[in-house]
PDB file of C-alpha atoms in Angstrom:
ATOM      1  CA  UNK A   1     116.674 104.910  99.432  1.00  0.00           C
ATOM      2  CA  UNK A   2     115.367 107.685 101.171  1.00  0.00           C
ATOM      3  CA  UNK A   3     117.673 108.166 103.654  1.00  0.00           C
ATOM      4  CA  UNK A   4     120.639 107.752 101.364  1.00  0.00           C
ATOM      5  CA  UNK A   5     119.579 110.364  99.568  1.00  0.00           C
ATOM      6  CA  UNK A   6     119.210 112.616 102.628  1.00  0.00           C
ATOM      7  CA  UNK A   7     122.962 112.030 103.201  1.00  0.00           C
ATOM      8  CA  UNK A   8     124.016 113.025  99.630  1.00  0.00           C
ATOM      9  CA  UNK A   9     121.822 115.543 100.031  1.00  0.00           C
ATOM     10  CA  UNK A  10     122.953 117.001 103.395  1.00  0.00           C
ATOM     11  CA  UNK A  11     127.060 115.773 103.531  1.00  0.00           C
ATOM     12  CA  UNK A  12     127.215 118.079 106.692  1.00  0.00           C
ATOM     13  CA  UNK A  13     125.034 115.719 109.079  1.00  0.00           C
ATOM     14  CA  UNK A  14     127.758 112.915 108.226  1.00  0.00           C
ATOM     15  CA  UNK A  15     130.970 114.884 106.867  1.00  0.00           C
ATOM     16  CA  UNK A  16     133.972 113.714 109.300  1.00  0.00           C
ATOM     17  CA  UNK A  17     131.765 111.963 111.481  1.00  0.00           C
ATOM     18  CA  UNK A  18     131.900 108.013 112.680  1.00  0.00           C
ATOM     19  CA  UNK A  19     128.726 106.653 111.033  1.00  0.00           C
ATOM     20  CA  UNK A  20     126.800 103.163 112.182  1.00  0.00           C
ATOM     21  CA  UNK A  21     124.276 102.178 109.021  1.00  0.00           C
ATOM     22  CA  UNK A  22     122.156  99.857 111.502  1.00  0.00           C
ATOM     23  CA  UNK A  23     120.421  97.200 109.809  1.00  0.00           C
ATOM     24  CA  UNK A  24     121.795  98.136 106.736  1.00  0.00           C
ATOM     25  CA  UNK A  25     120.938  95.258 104.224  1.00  0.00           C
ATOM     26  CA  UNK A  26     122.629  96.192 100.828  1.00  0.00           C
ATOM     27  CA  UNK A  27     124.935  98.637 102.656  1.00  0.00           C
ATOM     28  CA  UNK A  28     122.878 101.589 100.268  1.00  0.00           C
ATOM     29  CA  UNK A  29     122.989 103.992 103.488  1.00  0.00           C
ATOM     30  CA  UNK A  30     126.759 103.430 104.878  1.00  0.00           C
ATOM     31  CA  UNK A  31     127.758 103.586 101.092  1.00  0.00           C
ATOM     32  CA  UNK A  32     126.208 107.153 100.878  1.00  0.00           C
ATOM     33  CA  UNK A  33     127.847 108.252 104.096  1.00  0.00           C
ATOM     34  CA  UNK A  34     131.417 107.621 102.301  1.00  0.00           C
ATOM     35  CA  UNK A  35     130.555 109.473  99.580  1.00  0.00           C
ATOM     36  CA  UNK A  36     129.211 112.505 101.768  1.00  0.00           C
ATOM     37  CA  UNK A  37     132.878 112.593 103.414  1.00  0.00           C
ATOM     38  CA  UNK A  38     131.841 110.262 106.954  1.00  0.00           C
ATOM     39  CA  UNK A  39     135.210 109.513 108.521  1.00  0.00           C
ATOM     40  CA  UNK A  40     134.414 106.231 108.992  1.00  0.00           C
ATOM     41  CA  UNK A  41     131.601 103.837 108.462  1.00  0.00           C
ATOM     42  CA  UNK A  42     130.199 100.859 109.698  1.00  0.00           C
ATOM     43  CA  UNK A  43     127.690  98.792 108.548  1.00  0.00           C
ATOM     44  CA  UNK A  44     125.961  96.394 110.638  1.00  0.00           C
ATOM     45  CA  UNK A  45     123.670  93.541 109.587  1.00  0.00           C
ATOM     46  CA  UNK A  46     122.724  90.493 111.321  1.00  0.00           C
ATOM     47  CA  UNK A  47     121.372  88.796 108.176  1.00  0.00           C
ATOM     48  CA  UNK A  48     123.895  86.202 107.112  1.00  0.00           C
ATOM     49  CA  UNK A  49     124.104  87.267 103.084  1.00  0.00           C
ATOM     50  CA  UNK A  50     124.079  91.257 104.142  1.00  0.00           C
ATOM     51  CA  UNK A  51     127.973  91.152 104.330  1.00  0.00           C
ATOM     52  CA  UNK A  52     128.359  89.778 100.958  1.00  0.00           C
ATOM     53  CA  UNK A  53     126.116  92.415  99.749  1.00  0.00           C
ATOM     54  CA  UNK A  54     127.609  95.072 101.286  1.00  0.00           C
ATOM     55  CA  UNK A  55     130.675  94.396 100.291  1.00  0.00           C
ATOM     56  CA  UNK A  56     130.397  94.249  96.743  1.00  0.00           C
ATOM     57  CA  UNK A  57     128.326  97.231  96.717  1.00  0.00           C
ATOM     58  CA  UNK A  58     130.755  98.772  98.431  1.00  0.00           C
ATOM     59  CA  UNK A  59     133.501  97.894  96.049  1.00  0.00           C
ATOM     60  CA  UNK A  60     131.007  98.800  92.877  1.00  0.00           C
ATOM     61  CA  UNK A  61     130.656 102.340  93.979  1.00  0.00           C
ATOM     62  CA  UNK A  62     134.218 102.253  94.926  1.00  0.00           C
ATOM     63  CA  UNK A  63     134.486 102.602  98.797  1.00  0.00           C
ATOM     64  CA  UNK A  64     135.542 100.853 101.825  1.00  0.00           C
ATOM     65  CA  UNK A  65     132.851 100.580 105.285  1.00  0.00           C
ATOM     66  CA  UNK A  66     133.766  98.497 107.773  1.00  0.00           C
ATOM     67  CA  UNK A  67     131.036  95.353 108.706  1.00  0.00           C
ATOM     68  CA  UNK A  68     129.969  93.782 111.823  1.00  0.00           C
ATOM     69  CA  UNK A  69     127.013  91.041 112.241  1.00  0.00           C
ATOM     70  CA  UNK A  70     126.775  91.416 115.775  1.00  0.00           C
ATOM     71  CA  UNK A  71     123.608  92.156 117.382  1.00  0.00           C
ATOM     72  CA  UNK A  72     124.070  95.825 118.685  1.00  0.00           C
ATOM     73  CA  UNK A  73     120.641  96.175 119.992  1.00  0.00           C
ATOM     74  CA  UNK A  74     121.281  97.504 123.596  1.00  0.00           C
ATOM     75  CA  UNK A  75     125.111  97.748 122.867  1.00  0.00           C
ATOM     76  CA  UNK A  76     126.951 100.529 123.677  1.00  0.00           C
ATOM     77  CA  UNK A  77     128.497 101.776 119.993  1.00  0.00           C
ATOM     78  CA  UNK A  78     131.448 104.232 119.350  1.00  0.00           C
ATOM     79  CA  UNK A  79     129.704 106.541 116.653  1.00  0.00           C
ATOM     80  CA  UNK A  80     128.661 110.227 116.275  1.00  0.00           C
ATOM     81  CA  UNK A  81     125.629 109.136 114.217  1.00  0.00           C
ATOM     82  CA  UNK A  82     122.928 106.334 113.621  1.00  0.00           C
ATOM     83  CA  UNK A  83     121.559 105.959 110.751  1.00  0.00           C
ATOM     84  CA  UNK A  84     118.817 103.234 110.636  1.00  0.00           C
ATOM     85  CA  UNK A  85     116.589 102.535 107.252  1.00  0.00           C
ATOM     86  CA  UNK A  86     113.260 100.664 107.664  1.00  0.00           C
ATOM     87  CA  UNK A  87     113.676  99.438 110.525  1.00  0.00           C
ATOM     88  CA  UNK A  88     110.201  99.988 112.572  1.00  0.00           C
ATOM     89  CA  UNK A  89     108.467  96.992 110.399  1.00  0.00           C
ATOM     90  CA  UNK A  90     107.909  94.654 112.909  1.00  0.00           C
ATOM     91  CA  UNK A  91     106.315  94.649 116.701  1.00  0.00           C
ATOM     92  CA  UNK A  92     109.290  92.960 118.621  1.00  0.00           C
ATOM     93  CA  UNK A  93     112.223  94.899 116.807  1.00  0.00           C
ATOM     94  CA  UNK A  94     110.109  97.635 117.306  1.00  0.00           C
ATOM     95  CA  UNK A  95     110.303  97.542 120.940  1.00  0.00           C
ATOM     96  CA  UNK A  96     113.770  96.986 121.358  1.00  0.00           C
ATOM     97  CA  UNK A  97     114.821  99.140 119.414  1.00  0.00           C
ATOM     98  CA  UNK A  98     113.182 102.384 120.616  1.00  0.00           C
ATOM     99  CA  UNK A  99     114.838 101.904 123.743  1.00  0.00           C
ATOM    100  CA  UNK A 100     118.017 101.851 122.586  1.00  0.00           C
ATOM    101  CA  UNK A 101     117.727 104.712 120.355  1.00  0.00           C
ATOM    102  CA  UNK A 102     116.222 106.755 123.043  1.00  0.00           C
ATOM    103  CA  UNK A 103     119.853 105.426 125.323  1.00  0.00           C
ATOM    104  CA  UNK A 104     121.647 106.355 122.075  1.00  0.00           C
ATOM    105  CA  UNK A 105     120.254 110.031 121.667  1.00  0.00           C
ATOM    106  CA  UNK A 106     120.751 110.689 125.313  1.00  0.00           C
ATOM    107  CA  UNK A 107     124.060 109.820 125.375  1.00  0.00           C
ATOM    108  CA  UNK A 108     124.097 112.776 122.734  1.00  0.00           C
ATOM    109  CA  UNK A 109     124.226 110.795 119.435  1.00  0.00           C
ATOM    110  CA  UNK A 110     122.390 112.027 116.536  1.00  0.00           C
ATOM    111  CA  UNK A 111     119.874 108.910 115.166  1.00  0.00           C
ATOM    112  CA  UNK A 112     118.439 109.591 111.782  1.00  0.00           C
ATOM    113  CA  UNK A 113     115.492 107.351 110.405  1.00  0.00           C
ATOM    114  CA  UNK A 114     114.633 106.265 107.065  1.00  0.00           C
ATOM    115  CA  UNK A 115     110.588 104.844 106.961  1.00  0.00           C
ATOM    116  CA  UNK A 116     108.295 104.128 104.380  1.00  0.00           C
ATOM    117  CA  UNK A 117     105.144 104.416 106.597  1.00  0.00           C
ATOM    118  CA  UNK A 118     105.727 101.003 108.608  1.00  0.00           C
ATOM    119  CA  UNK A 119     103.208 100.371 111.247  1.00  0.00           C
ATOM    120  CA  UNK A 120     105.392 100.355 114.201  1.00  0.00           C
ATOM    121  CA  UNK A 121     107.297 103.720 113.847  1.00  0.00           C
ATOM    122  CA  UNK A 122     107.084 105.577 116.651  1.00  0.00           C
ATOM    123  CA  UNK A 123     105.969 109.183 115.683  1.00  0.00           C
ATOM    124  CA  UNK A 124     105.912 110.343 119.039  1.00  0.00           C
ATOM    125  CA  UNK A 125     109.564 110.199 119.235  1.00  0.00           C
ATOM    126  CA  UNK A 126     110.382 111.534 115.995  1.00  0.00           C
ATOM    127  CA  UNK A 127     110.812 114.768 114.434  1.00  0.00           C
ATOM    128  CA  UNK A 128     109.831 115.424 110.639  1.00  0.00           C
ATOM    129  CA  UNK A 129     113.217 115.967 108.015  1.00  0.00           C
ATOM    130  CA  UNK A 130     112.080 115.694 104.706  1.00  0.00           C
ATOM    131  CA  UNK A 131     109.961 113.198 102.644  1.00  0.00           C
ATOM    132  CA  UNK A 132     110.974 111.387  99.003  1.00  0.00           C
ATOM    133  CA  UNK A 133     109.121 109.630  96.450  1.00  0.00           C
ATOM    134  CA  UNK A 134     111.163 106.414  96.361  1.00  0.00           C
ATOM    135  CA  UNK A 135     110.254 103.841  93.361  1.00  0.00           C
ATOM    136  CA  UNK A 136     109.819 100.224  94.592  1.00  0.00           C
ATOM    137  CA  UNK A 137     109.174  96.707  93.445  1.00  0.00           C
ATOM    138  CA  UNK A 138     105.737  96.452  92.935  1.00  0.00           C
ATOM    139  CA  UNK A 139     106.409  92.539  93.652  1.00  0.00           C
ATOM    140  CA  UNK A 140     107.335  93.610  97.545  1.00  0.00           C
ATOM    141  CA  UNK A 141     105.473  96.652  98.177  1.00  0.00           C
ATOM    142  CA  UNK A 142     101.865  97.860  97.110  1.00  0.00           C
ATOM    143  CA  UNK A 143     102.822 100.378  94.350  1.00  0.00           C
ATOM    144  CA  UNK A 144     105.369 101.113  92.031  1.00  0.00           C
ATOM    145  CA  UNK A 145     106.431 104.214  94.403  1.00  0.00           C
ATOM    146  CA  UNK A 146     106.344 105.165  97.961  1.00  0.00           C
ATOM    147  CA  UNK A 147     106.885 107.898 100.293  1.00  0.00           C
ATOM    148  CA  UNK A 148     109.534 107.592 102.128  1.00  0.00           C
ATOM    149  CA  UNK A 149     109.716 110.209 105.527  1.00  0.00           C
ATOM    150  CA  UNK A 150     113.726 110.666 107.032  1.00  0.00           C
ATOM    151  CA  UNK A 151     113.262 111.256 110.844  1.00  0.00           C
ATOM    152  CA  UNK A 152     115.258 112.831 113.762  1.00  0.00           C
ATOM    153  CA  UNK A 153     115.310 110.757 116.388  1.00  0.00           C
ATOM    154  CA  UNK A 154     114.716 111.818 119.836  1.00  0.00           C
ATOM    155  CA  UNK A 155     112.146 113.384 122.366  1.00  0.00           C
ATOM    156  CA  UNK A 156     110.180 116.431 120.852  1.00  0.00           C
ATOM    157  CA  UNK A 157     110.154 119.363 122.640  1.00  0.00           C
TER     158      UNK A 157
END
């Protein structure tokens, strides 16, 4: 949630651009890209239902993002702009992905983060955006709201 509200927030860092919402689950991120004026979007899952999801959110808010359910971890992709939404929650994905998004950022690609203070994010890597207050299901999380910190991507200098 976090980092769909950067985008509506910021339209510029997406306006005209080709946008990848990695990992995007409900499609929340890629659908906020479209309405912040992204040239194109694609969102990519690899969970078998995320497609489904994503496309009738898409079609409730009234846009159109493109899907894939390939694995793009260590793939080259044809975007201006990553943007990847708690996805540091786990060891293994942790590791490949940083990687990648290090490959990604050097080949000059902008890589924006959405976390809600998983363990594996690598700080060192990141540089501080902005921060929301994002309300969650208690059920899933351990409060009713959570911090949520949008990162840039990328070696500090």
């Amino acid at each position: 949630q976090g980092l769909a509200r950067y985008i509506l927030d910021h339209p510029h860092m997406v306006r005209g651009k080709r946008v990848l919402d990695f990992a995007s689950g409900s499609g929340l991120v890629g659908i906020a890209a479209v309405m912040a004026g992204a040239r194109e979007v694609t969102a990519a899952d690899i969970d078998p239902w995320a497609e489904t999801a994503i496309r009738l959110n898409a079609k409730a808010n009234g846009v159109f993002l493109e899907f894939t359910g390939a694995d793009l971890i260590g793939q080259d992709i044809d975007a201006d702009i990553v943007l990847a939404g708690d996805v540091f929650y786990d060891r293994a994905f942790a590791d490949a992905l940083v990687p990648w998004l290090t490959r990604l950022t050097a080949e000059g690609i902008l890589v924006l983060v959405g976390d809600p203070g998983r363990s594996y994010l690598p700080r060192e890597q990141l540089e501080f955006c902005t921060a929301y207050q994002v309300p969650v299901t208690r059920a899933l999380e351990d409060s009713e709201i959570k911090t949520t910190t949008v990162w840039r991507f990328g070696s500090i200098s």
